[in-house]
Each structure stands twice: as structure tokens, then as C-alpha cells.
XYZ file of N, CA and C in Angstrom:
633
model
N -6.912 5.897 20.806
C -5.970 4.690 20.709
C -5.308 4.628 19.336
N -4.067 4.338 19.293
C -3.346 4.135 18.014
C -3.342 2.743 17.556
N -3.697 2.351 16.434
C -3.694 1.104 15.737
C -2.585 1.080 14.651
N -1.555 0.140 14.831
C -0.625 -0.069 13.885
C -1.079 -0.770 12.578
N -0.913 -0.227 11.377
C -1.357 -0.768 10.176
C -0.170 -1.265 9.307
N 0.939 -1.430 9.880
C 2.168 -1.606 9.166
C 2.649 -3.090 9.306
N 3.036 -3.659 8.155
C 3.641 -5.031 8.226
C 5.063 -5.006 8.680
N 5.501 -5.832 9.652
C 6.784 -5.828 10.121
C 7.706 -6.351 8.845
N 8.841 -5.634 8.817
C 9.833 -5.979 7.781
C 10.783 -7.091 8.408
N 10.829 -8.117 7.647
C 11.677 -9.332 8.170
C 12.365 -10.046 6.880
N 13.495 -10.712 7.253
C 14.158 -11.356 6.110
C 13.121 -12.448 5.493
N 13.278 -12.569 4.199
C 12.458 -13.652 3.499
C 10.956 -13.359 3.403
N 10.527 -12.120 3.800
C 9.124 -11.622 3.628
C 8.795 -11.716 2.111
N 7.470 -11.855 1.816
C 7.051 -11.804 0.363
C 7.210 -10.512 -0.168
N 7.711 -10.434 -1.371
C 7.898 -9.188 -2.215
C 7.321 -9.454 -3.562
N 7.095 -8.440 -4.359
C 6.745 -8.723 -5.669
C 7.877 -9.291 -6.439
N 7.673 -10.283 -7.207
C 8.775 -10.924 -8.057
C 9.580 -9.948 -8.778
N 10.877 -10.041 -8.649
C 11.797 -9.114 -9.276
C 12.267 -8.035 -8.414
N 11.532 -7.743 -7.287
C 11.963 -6.690 -6.366
C 13.108 -7.340 -5.496
N 13.957 -6.458 -4.851
C 15.095 -7.024 -4.120
C 14.413 -7.810 -2.814
N 15.036 -8.927 -2.606
C 14.620 -9.640 -1.331
C 15.216 -8.978 -0.202
N 14.494 -9.156 0.954
C 14.795 -8.508 2.267
C 15.997 -9.344 2.862
N 17.013 -8.628 3.274
C 18.006 -9.214 4.098
C 18.366 -8.370 5.219
N 18.332 -8.901 6.390
C 18.610 -8.160 7.572
C 19.760 -9.000 8.455
N 20.932 -8.510 8.565
C 21.910 -9.209 9.286
C 22.801 -8.356 10.060
N 23.466 -8.914 11.136
C 24.289 -8.026 11.984
C 25.515 -7.514 11.213
N 25.647 -6.178 11.338
C 26.825 -5.533 10.719
C 27.933 -5.366 11.756
N 27.479 -4.998 13.027
C 28.260 -4.893 14.251
C 27.552 -5.551 15.393
N 28.326 -6.173 16.186
C 27.770 -6.932 17.402
C 28.281 -6.296 18.681
N 27.398 -6.413 19.752
C 27.939 -6.004 21.057
C 29.009 -6.809 21.537
N 29.085 -8.121 21.241
C 30.243 -8.882 21.599
C 31.623 -8.380 21.088
N 31.563 -8.181 19.860
C 32.864 -7.802 19.006
C 33.079 -6.311 18.931
N 32.061 -5.633 18.882
C 32.158 -4.075 18.623
C 31.713 -3.152 19.588
N 30.952 -3.712 20.607
C 30.445 -2.893 21.692
C 29.096 -2.155 21.406
N 28.721 -2.258 20.197
C 27.346 -1.891 19.760
C 26.739 -2.827 18.839
N 25.394 -2.773 18.701
C 24.704 -3.664 17.780
C 24.191 -2.717 16.670
N 24.584 -3.104 15.447
C 24.154 -2.355 14.186
C 23.690 -3.400 13.223
N 22.499 -3.284 12.609
C 21.983 -4.229 11.585
C 22.122 -3.737 10.308
N 22.711 -4.502 9.270
C 22.806 -4.225 7.863
C 21.554 -4.516 7.119
N 20.926 -3.596 6.396
C 19.730 -3.851 5.756
C 19.936 -3.861 4.211
N 19.292 -4.785 3.563
C 19.169 -4.757 2.106
C 17.675 -4.965 1.766
N 17.069 -4.026 1.139
C 15.642 -4.090 0.796
C 15.388 -3.132 -0.291
N 14.239 -3.381 -1.072
C 13.811 -2.450 -2.072
C 12.830 -1.324 -1.552
N 12.772 -0.284 -2.340
C 11.913 0.850 -1.840
C 10.405 0.400 -1.765
N 10.003 -0.651 -2.426
C 8.606 -1.135 -2.302
C 8.447 -2.361 -1.278
N 9.313 -2.398 -0.290
C 9.366 -3.449 0.744
C 8.175 -3.256 1.841
N 7.513 -4.205 2.171
C 6.552 -4.181 3.211
C 5.500 -3.107 2.975
N 4.972 -2.467 4.049
C 3.988 -1.373 3.913
C 4.835 -0.063 3.401
N 4.345 0.292 2.246
C 5.084 1.446 1.631
C 4.124 2.323 0.834
N 4.633 3.482 0.424
C 3.887 4.293 -0.472
C 4.651 4.478 -1.769
N 3.818 4.350 -2.909
C 4.181 4.634 -4.182
C 3.969 6.036 -4.563
N 5.161 6.740 -5.035
C 5.010 8.151 -5.569
C 4.751 8.059 -6.961
N 4.277 9.211 -7.602
C 4.116 9.206 -8.934
C 5.279 8.760 -9.903
N 6.450 9.031 -9.380
C 7.713 8.699 -10.076
C 7.834 7.253 -10.307
N 7.039 6.339 -9.618
C 7.091 4.965 -9.765
C 6.696 4.507 -11.238
N 5.747 5.286 -11.782
C 5.379 4.892 -13.163
C 5.308 6.038 -14.098
N 5.446 7.238 -13.649
C 5.312 8.479 -14.392
C 6.652 9.119 -14.647
N 7.159 9.228 -15.945
C 8.427 9.765 -16.188
C 8.448 11.245 -15.746
N 9.337 11.668 -14.837
C 9.419 12.894 -14.355
C 8.428 13.247 -13.292
N 7.764 12.156 -12.827
C 6.628 12.336 -11.735
C 7.262 12.766 -10.366
N 6.474 13.183 -9.619
C 6.797 13.494 -8.167
C 7.427 12.416 -7.456
N 8.568 12.724 -6.725
C 9.166 11.648 -5.943
C 8.829 11.693 -4.466
N 9.079 10.678 -3.776
C 8.514 10.448 -2.471
C 8.997 11.593 -1.373
N 10.096 12.101 -1.571
C 10.682 13.095 -0.822
C 9.849 14.371 -0.959
N 9.153 14.548 -2.025
C 8.334 15.664 -2.346
C 6.900 15.624 -1.925
N 6.542 14.505 -1.233
C 5.198 14.236 -0.816
C 4.989 14.965 0.571
N 3.989 15.803 0.633
C 3.606 16.554 1.854
C 2.960 15.422 2.900
N 3.396 15.349 4.009
C 2.770 14.515 5.077
C 1.332 14.701 5.184
N 0.855 15.886 5.058
C -0.461 16.227 5.200
C -1.356 15.471 4.184
N -0.817 15.088 3.001
C -1.539 14.381 2.036
C -1.870 12.973 2.583
N -1.009 12.465 3.492
C -1.123 11.105 3.959
C -1.741 11.008 5.290
N -2.241 12.168 5.819
C -2.812 12.214 7.270
C -4.110 12.829 7.195
N -5.103 12.168 7.949
C -6.434 12.719 7.958
C -7.503 11.724 7.750
N -8.672 12.192 7.477
C -9.952 11.261 7.456
C -9.700 10.261 6.225
N -10.101 9.090 6.554
C -10.050 8.094 5.465
C -11.464 7.266 5.459
N -11.836 6.897 4.308
C -12.957 5.959 4.027
C -12.490 4.577 3.984
N -13.019 3.642 4.750
C -12.639 2.246 4.659
C -13.541 1.519 3.918
N -13.301 0.877 2.831
C -14.332 0.039 2.024
C -13.944 -1.382 2.330
N -14.840 -2.015 2.966
C -14.516 -3.445 3.303
C -15.213 -4.259 2.193
N -14.448 -5.161 1.669
C -14.870 -6.167 0.657
C -14.430 -7.529 1.079
N -15.433 -8.251 1.545
C -15.156 -9.576 2.094
C -15.262 -10.746 1.187
N -14.810 -11.820 1.498
C -15.003 -12.990 0.686
C -14.528 -13.072 -0.822
N -13.490 -12.353 -0.954
C -12.963 -12.313 -2.348
C -12.157 -13.613 -2.760
N -12.221 -13.972 -4.021
C -11.478 -15.187 -4.571
C -10.117 -14.683 -4.957
N -9.210 -15.634 -5.082
C -7.835 -15.150 -5.609
C -8.037 -14.526 -6.968
N -7.401 -13.350 -7.140
C -7.416 -12.695 -8.475
C -8.763 -11.945 -8.821
N -9.712 -12.101 -7.920
C -10.990 -11.506 -8.177
C -10.952 -10.026 -8.471
N -11.629 -9.525 -9.312
C -11.609 -8.051 -9.619
C -12.687 -7.436 -8.892
N -12.345 -6.255 -8.181
C -13.186 -5.505 -7.296
C -13.873 -4.497 -8.189
N -15.144 -4.605 -8.385
C -15.898 -3.796 -9.320
C -16.684 -2.706 -8.304
N -17.167 -1.649 -9.025
C -17.902 -0.701 -8.405
C -19.097 -1.337 -7.600
N -19.777 -2.205 -8.242
C -21.047 -2.903 -7.670
C -20.607 -3.588 -6.451
N -19.358 -4.213 -6.387
C -18.920 -4.955 -5.270
C -18.713 -4.132 -3.985
N -18.541 -2.785 -4.227
C -18.302 -1.872 -3.120
C -19.600 -1.384 -2.427
N -20.754 -1.652 -3.101
C -21.969 -1.291 -2.417
C -22.202 0.244 -2.516
N -22.997 0.782 -1.597
C -23.387 2.095 -1.693
C -22.145 2.923 -1.106
N -21.924 4.067 -1.956
C -20.744 4.942 -1.740
C -21.257 6.310 -1.676
N -20.617 7.107 -0.823
C -21.028 8.621 -0.833
C -20.788 9.273 -2.087
N -21.412 10.476 -2.334
C -21.270 11.149 -3.561
C -19.876 11.791 -3.550
N -19.231 12.060 -2.409
C -17.855 12.522 -2.333
C -17.197 11.731 -1.189
N -15.837 11.427 -1.510
C -15.183 10.567 -0.533
C -14.065 11.436 -0.088
N -13.445 11.056 1.101
C -12.219 11.756 1.601
C -11.073 11.565 0.707
N -10.022 12.417 0.922
C -8.833 12.271 -0.008
C -8.141 10.922 0.225
N -8.446 10.182 1.282
C -7.816 8.844 1.515
C -8.908 7.828 1.578
N -8.789 6.692 0.721
C -9.733 5.674 0.593
C -8.873 4.355 0.755
N -9.269 3.529 1.757
C -8.565 2.317 2.092
C -9.501 1.049 1.635
N -9.002 0.125 0.884
C -9.679 -1.125 0.556
C -9.278 -2.227 1.417
N -10.216 -2.707 2.267
C -10.065 -3.676 3.271
C -10.555 -5.051 2.701
N -9.600 -5.851 2.202
C -9.992 -7.207 1.652
C -9.637 -8.393 2.614
N -8.809 -8.069 3.657
C -8.363 -9.065 4.427
C -7.248 -9.890 3.934
N -6.703 -9.618 2.771
C -5.663 -10.403 2.136
C -4.397 -10.232 2.820
N -4.251 -9.230 3.729
C -2.953 -9.083 4.452
C -2.627 -10.375 5.307
N -3.615 -11.205 5.596
C -3.322 -12.387 6.385
C -2.522 -13.394 5.647
N -2.504 -13.268 4.251
C -1.742 -14.243 3.295
C -0.313 -13.768 3.033
N 0.140 -12.698 3.595
C 1.523 -12.127 3.149
C 2.558 -13.148 3.357
N 2.465 -13.801 4.611
C 3.543 -14.769 4.903
C 3.502 -16.072 4.000
N 2.353 -16.306 3.271
C 2.162 -17.477 2.400
C 2.315 -17.073 0.929
N 3.623 -16.838 0.641
C 4.103 -16.175 -0.704
C 3.117 -16.390 -1.774
N 2.821 -17.634 -2.267
C 2.107 -17.913 -3.399
C 0.694 -17.297 -3.367
N 0.094 -17.585 -2.136
C -1.315 -17.010 -2.001
C -1.266 -15.469 -2.036
N -0.345 -14.840 -1.381
C -0.212 -13.402 -1.454
C -0.117 -12.845 -2.768
N 0.490 -13.529 -3.683
C 0.722 -13.065 -5.070
C -0.538 -13.139 -5.913
N -1.595 -14.039 -5.366
C -2.781 -14.175 -6.184
C -3.913 -13.258 -5.533
N -3.515 -12.130 -5.189
C -4.501 -11.182 -4.463
C -5.516 -10.698 -5.381
N -6.599 -10.225 -4.885
C -7.694 -9.466 -5.595
C -7.093 -8.217 -6.247
N -7.861 -7.692 -7.308
C -7.305 -6.464 -7.880
C -8.540 -5.510 -7.996
N -8.142 -4.190 -8.103
C -9.084 -3.143 -8.239
C -9.370 -2.955 -9.773
N -10.729 -2.910 -10.218
C -11.067 -2.456 -11.559
C -10.565 -1.130 -11.791
N -9.876 -0.855 -12.960
C -9.420 0.475 -13.266
C -10.547 1.521 -13.189
N -11.675 1.167 -13.651
C -12.779 2.260 -13.731
C -13.167 2.623 -12.203
N -12.972 1.736 -11.223
C -13.289 2.123 -9.921
C -12.374 3.164 -9.391
N -11.035 3.040 -9.802
C -9.943 4.039 -9.466
C -10.360 5.364 -10.064
N -10.853 5.285 -11.344
C -11.209 6.569 -11.963
C -12.414 7.197 -11.221
N -13.438 6.377 -10.916
C -14.609 6.987 -10.210
C -14.154 7.610 -8.859
N -13.255 6.859 -8.065
C -12.945 7.407 -6.714
C -12.112 8.656 -6.920
N -11.290 8.782 -7.940
C -10.555 9.949 -8.150
C -11.495 11.175 -8.451
N -12.417 10.888 -9.335
C -13.565 11.935 -9.572
C -14.211 12.358 -8.360
N -14.478 11.422 -7.341
C -15.251 11.785 -6.253
C -14.239 12.362 -5.116
N -13.036 12.559 -5.360
C -12.131 13.259 -4.447
C -10.959 12.451 -3.797
N -10.895 11.137 -4.190
C -9.813 10.427 -3.615
C -8.377 10.989 -4.142
N -7.484 11.110 -3.354
C -6.051 11.366 -3.723
C -5.055 10.269 -3.267
N -5.413 9.420 -2.393
C -4.548 8.447 -1.802
C -5.383 7.156 -1.696
N -4.888 6.113 -2.395
C -5.529 4.711 -2.435
C -4.685 3.865 -1.588
N -5.330 3.226 -0.491
C -4.514 2.313 0.300
C -5.068 0.870 0.103
N -4.244 0.011 0.030
C -4.744 -1.466 -0.032
C -3.917 -2.337 0.922
N -4.659 -3.408 1.316
C -3.960 -4.425 2.175
C -3.479 -5.631 1.324
N -3.071 -5.431 0.079
C -2.512 -6.398 -0.747
C -1.231 -5.880 -1.249
N -0.428 -6.694 -2.140
C 0.851 -6.271 -2.644
C 0.629 -5.125 -3.513
N -0.582 -5.061 -4.236
C -0.745 -4.008 -5.225
C -2.230 -3.929 -5.513
N -2.680 -2.861 -5.973
C -4.091 -2.746 -6.391
C -4.240 -3.422 -7.852
N -3.090 -3.589 -8.611
C -3.063 -4.236 -9.876
C -2.575 -5.654 -9.678
N -2.764 -6.451 -10.649
C -2.356 -7.854 -10.616
C -0.800 -7.937 -10.473
N -0.350 -8.800 -9.595
C 1.000 -8.971 -9.423
C 1.581 -10.058 -10.270
N 0.922 -11.206 -10.469
C 1.443 -12.230 -11.256
C 0.938 -11.928 -12.758
N 1.916 -11.658 -13.611
C 1.643 -11.278 -14.904
C 2.788 -11.982 -15.876
N 2.543 -11.993 -17.059
C 3.484 -12.460 -18.056
C 4.049 -11.192 -18.847
N 5.299 -11.115 -19.070
C 5.745 -9.887 -19.835
C 5.851 -8.713 -18.923
N 6.075 -7.567 -19.563
C 6.102 -6.239 -18.794
C 4.873 -6.056 -17.968
N 5.120 -5.372 -16.694
C 3.953 -5.217 -15.940
C 2.878 -4.308 -16.501
N 1.627 -4.697 -16.398
C 0.543 -3.743 -16.772
C -0.125 -3.285 -15.583
N -0.149 -1.993 -15.341
C -0.473 -1.392 -14.047
C -1.591 -0.342 -14.265
N -2.694 -0.665 -14.694
C -3.802 0.285 -15.032
C -4.186 1.261 -13.904
N -4.351 0.627 -12.741
C -4.674 1.378 -11.528
C -3.582 2.425 -11.123
N -2.245 1.850 -11.166
C -1.155 2.798 -10.883
C -1.182 3.872 -11.848
N -1.473 3.539 -13.128
C -1.334 4.529 -14.144
C -2.438 5.730 -13.919
N -3.550 5.305 -13.407
C -4.585 6.255 -13.227
C -4.441 7.085 -11.971
N -4.061 6.467 -10.861
C -3.954 7.226 -9.707
C -2.548 8.031 -9.545
N -1.492 7.288 -9.888
C -0.192 8.023 -9.864
C -0.053 9.012 -11.062
N -0.749 8.698 -12.153
C -0.817 9.606 -13.328
C -1.605 10.887 -13.014
N -2.541 10.839 -12.036
C -3.178 12.026 -11.534
C -2.470 12.698 -10.383
N -1.186 12.413 -10.145
C -0.440 12.841 -9.105
C -0.836 12.521 -7.626
N -1.657 11.357 -7.786
C -2.039 10.776 -6.463
C -0.982 9.884 -5.837
N -1.381 9.091 -4.833
C -0.454 8.246 -4.046
C -1.098 6.905 -3.838
N -0.288 5.841 -3.746
C -0.910 4.505 -3.416
C -0.005 3.909 -2.255
N -0.698 3.420 -1.301
C -0.112 2.876 -0.153
C -0.414 1.320 -0.199
N 0.598 0.463 -0.265
C 0.378 -0.944 -0.397
C 0.836 -1.774 0.844
N 0.393 -3.018 0.928
C 0.760 -3.871 2.056
C 0.280 -3.278 3.360
N -0.730 -2.630 3.549
C -1.430 -2.249 4.809
C -1.918 -3.549 5.521
N -1.957 -3.476 6.764
C -2.542 -4.656 7.465
C -3.674 -4.112 8.533
N -4.494 -4.998 8.924
C -5.529 -4.629 9.971
C -6.595 -3.747 9.516
N -6.852 -3.566 8.225
C -7.813 -2.588 7.687
C -9.359 -3.134 8.026
N -9.436 -4.528 8.131
C -10.814 -5.046 8.327
C -11.341 -4.738 9.704
N -10.339 -4.397 10.566
C -10.855 -4.055 11.915
C -11.172 -2.638 12.118
N -11.067 -1.824 11.232
C -11.150 -0.404 11.309
C -12.667 0.034 11.079
N -13.310 1.041 11.666
C -14.542 1.570 11.351
C -14.516 2.140 9.904
N -15.668 2.408 9.393
C -15.819 2.914 8.024
C -15.221 4.337 7.830
N -15.270 4.984 8.834
C -14.563 6.416 8.791
C -13.547 6.420 9.930
N -12.273 6.746 9.565
C -11.179 6.732 10.562
C -10.216 7.774 10.234
N -9.406 8.154 11.167
C -8.322 9.046 10.894
C -6.953 8.238 10.745
N -6.205 8.495 9.714
C -5.019 7.681 9.601
C -3.825 8.583 9.288
N -2.634 8.059 9.608
C -1.417 8.766 9.246
C -0.406 7.777 8.624
N 0.156 8.194 7.594
C 1.062 7.283 6.823
C 2.458 8.111 6.682
N 3.563 7.616 7.235
C 4.654 8.430 7.332
C 5.887 7.713 6.596
N 6.233 8.041 5.394
C 7.314 7.371 4.573
C 8.691 8.060 4.944
N 9.645 7.161 4.628
C 11.029 7.712 4.856
C 11.268 8.530 3.617
N 11.873 9.712 3.915
C 12.090 10.753 2.781
C 13.255 10.418 1.979
N 13.140 9.348 1.144
C 14.223 8.880 0.320
C 14.436 9.906 -0.871
N 15.548 10.511 -0.922
C 15.832 11.556 -1.974
C 15.582 11.037 -3.326
N 14.741 11.663 -4.169
C 14.458 11.221 -5.561
C 13.844 9.731 -5.602
N 13.165 9.269 -4.571
C 12.674 8.037 -4.464
C 11.429 7.868 -5.076
N 11.321 6.659 -5.834
C 9.943 6.250 -6.432
C 8.990 5.722 -5.475
N 9.472 5.319 -4.241
C 8.593 4.811 -3.202
C 9.399 4.769 -1.953
N 8.808 4.445 -0.813
C 9.483 4.299 0.447
C 8.664 3.557 1.465
N 9.334 2.704 2.292
C 8.577 2.100 3.316
C 7.994 3.159 4.278
N 6.904 2.820 4.950
C 6.218 3.656 5.817
C 5.895 3.107 7.127
N 5.552 3.871 8.159
C 4.796 3.469 9.331
C 3.479 4.066 9.271
N 2.410 3.213 9.270
C 1.132 3.486 8.987
C 0.286 3.241 10.285
N -0.624 4.292 10.672
C -1.383 4.087 11.915
C -2.775 4.642 11.649
N -3.594 4.205 12.579
C -5.094 4.787 12.514
C -5.253 5.179 14.052
N -6.124 6.219 14.149
C -6.575 6.749 15.476
C -8.047 6.141 15.552
N -8.243 5.373 16.545
C -9.606 4.810 16.687
C -10.104 5.016 18.159
């Protein structure tokens, strides 16, 4: 059975402050034009999306150069319940971990339920940078989260993105704004399929799990 892990894209949905707001409106209509066509305005980091290294790494790999095989296959789901707003997810918080992890690791916090409640969604938990380093050392190449970011979203001044720097700096990938992760088994096969935006720093995706 396929389970959809993708947030629907809709006008007014929560985005990271400073990102383009989502606008979807009729460009052509059946009544006037004989066909229905919707005009879209959105950022590359809208909804469920994948960050390519080019997002933070000068000259980094762009999303159109990502092999779909990197984003498809076995994933380890790390469920972290009962987190407070802004809480840092430490290695101890994750409990027992295998000595080696699959290339894809998903952090299931349950924070996806807050996406529609803008201010709460922005105060999501964050991943400790040393955890990202450990997971990379153990074999992770793709980090997936059910929050707006594995790093803090509400900050003053230029964004500080230590987890992004480590994962994307290692030529890995980050998938953000997944949904439904808390219902998945600990081991699952997933597929994440981004739009091949030429020279893109990121792209919206359709993400699924086979259960």
C-alpha cells in the first residue's frame, strides 16, 4: 500500500518567513476560455520539498542533478514524541540506534500537525548539529523531517543553518515538511520525487512510503 507523505500546496499555507507566499488563482477558465488553467506563484521551498546542496553551498549540486535513486529505498524512521516548541533533539533523545543506518533517515516529531497554525509551525523542534554529523558518519545521505526545517526557523539576523551546512555540505539532501511520519514503521521503503528545476536550489516533491 502507498502512503502519501506530502503536504498539499494551497494558498496561504505556512512558509519560512521571507520565502514567497503561495498564490494559486485561475489563469484560464472553462466558462471564458474553454479550458481550466491555474496560475501558480510559489518558492522552490514550498510545502514538502527537497533541498539540494546548492541551497547553502556555493557551486553545490542543483536539484536537477539529483539521482532519483538517492531518494528512493529503505529508510529508518526515528520517532521522537512529546517535544516542546524549539526543543533540541539530541542523540540521547533518539534512544538506541543501529551501528549503521540506511541512506535515508526520517525524523518523526508529529510537528506536521501544526503546519496550518503558522506561529506554532515556526516554533518547531530542531536537530542538534552533532546528531547530523553522527548520522552522516553512520551512512545517512538523506535527512527527512516533518518540520519546516531541521534548523531553527525563527531567528534574528542572517539565518544560521548548522544542520544544513553539515548535510548539504557533505553533498547530502534534506527533505522538509513531510507529513504522516509518526504512522510509519521503524523501517520502511520511501520514494521522494522532486520537480527537475534546472539549476534549482530546491524543488517541491511528491513523497510516498510503501507499507
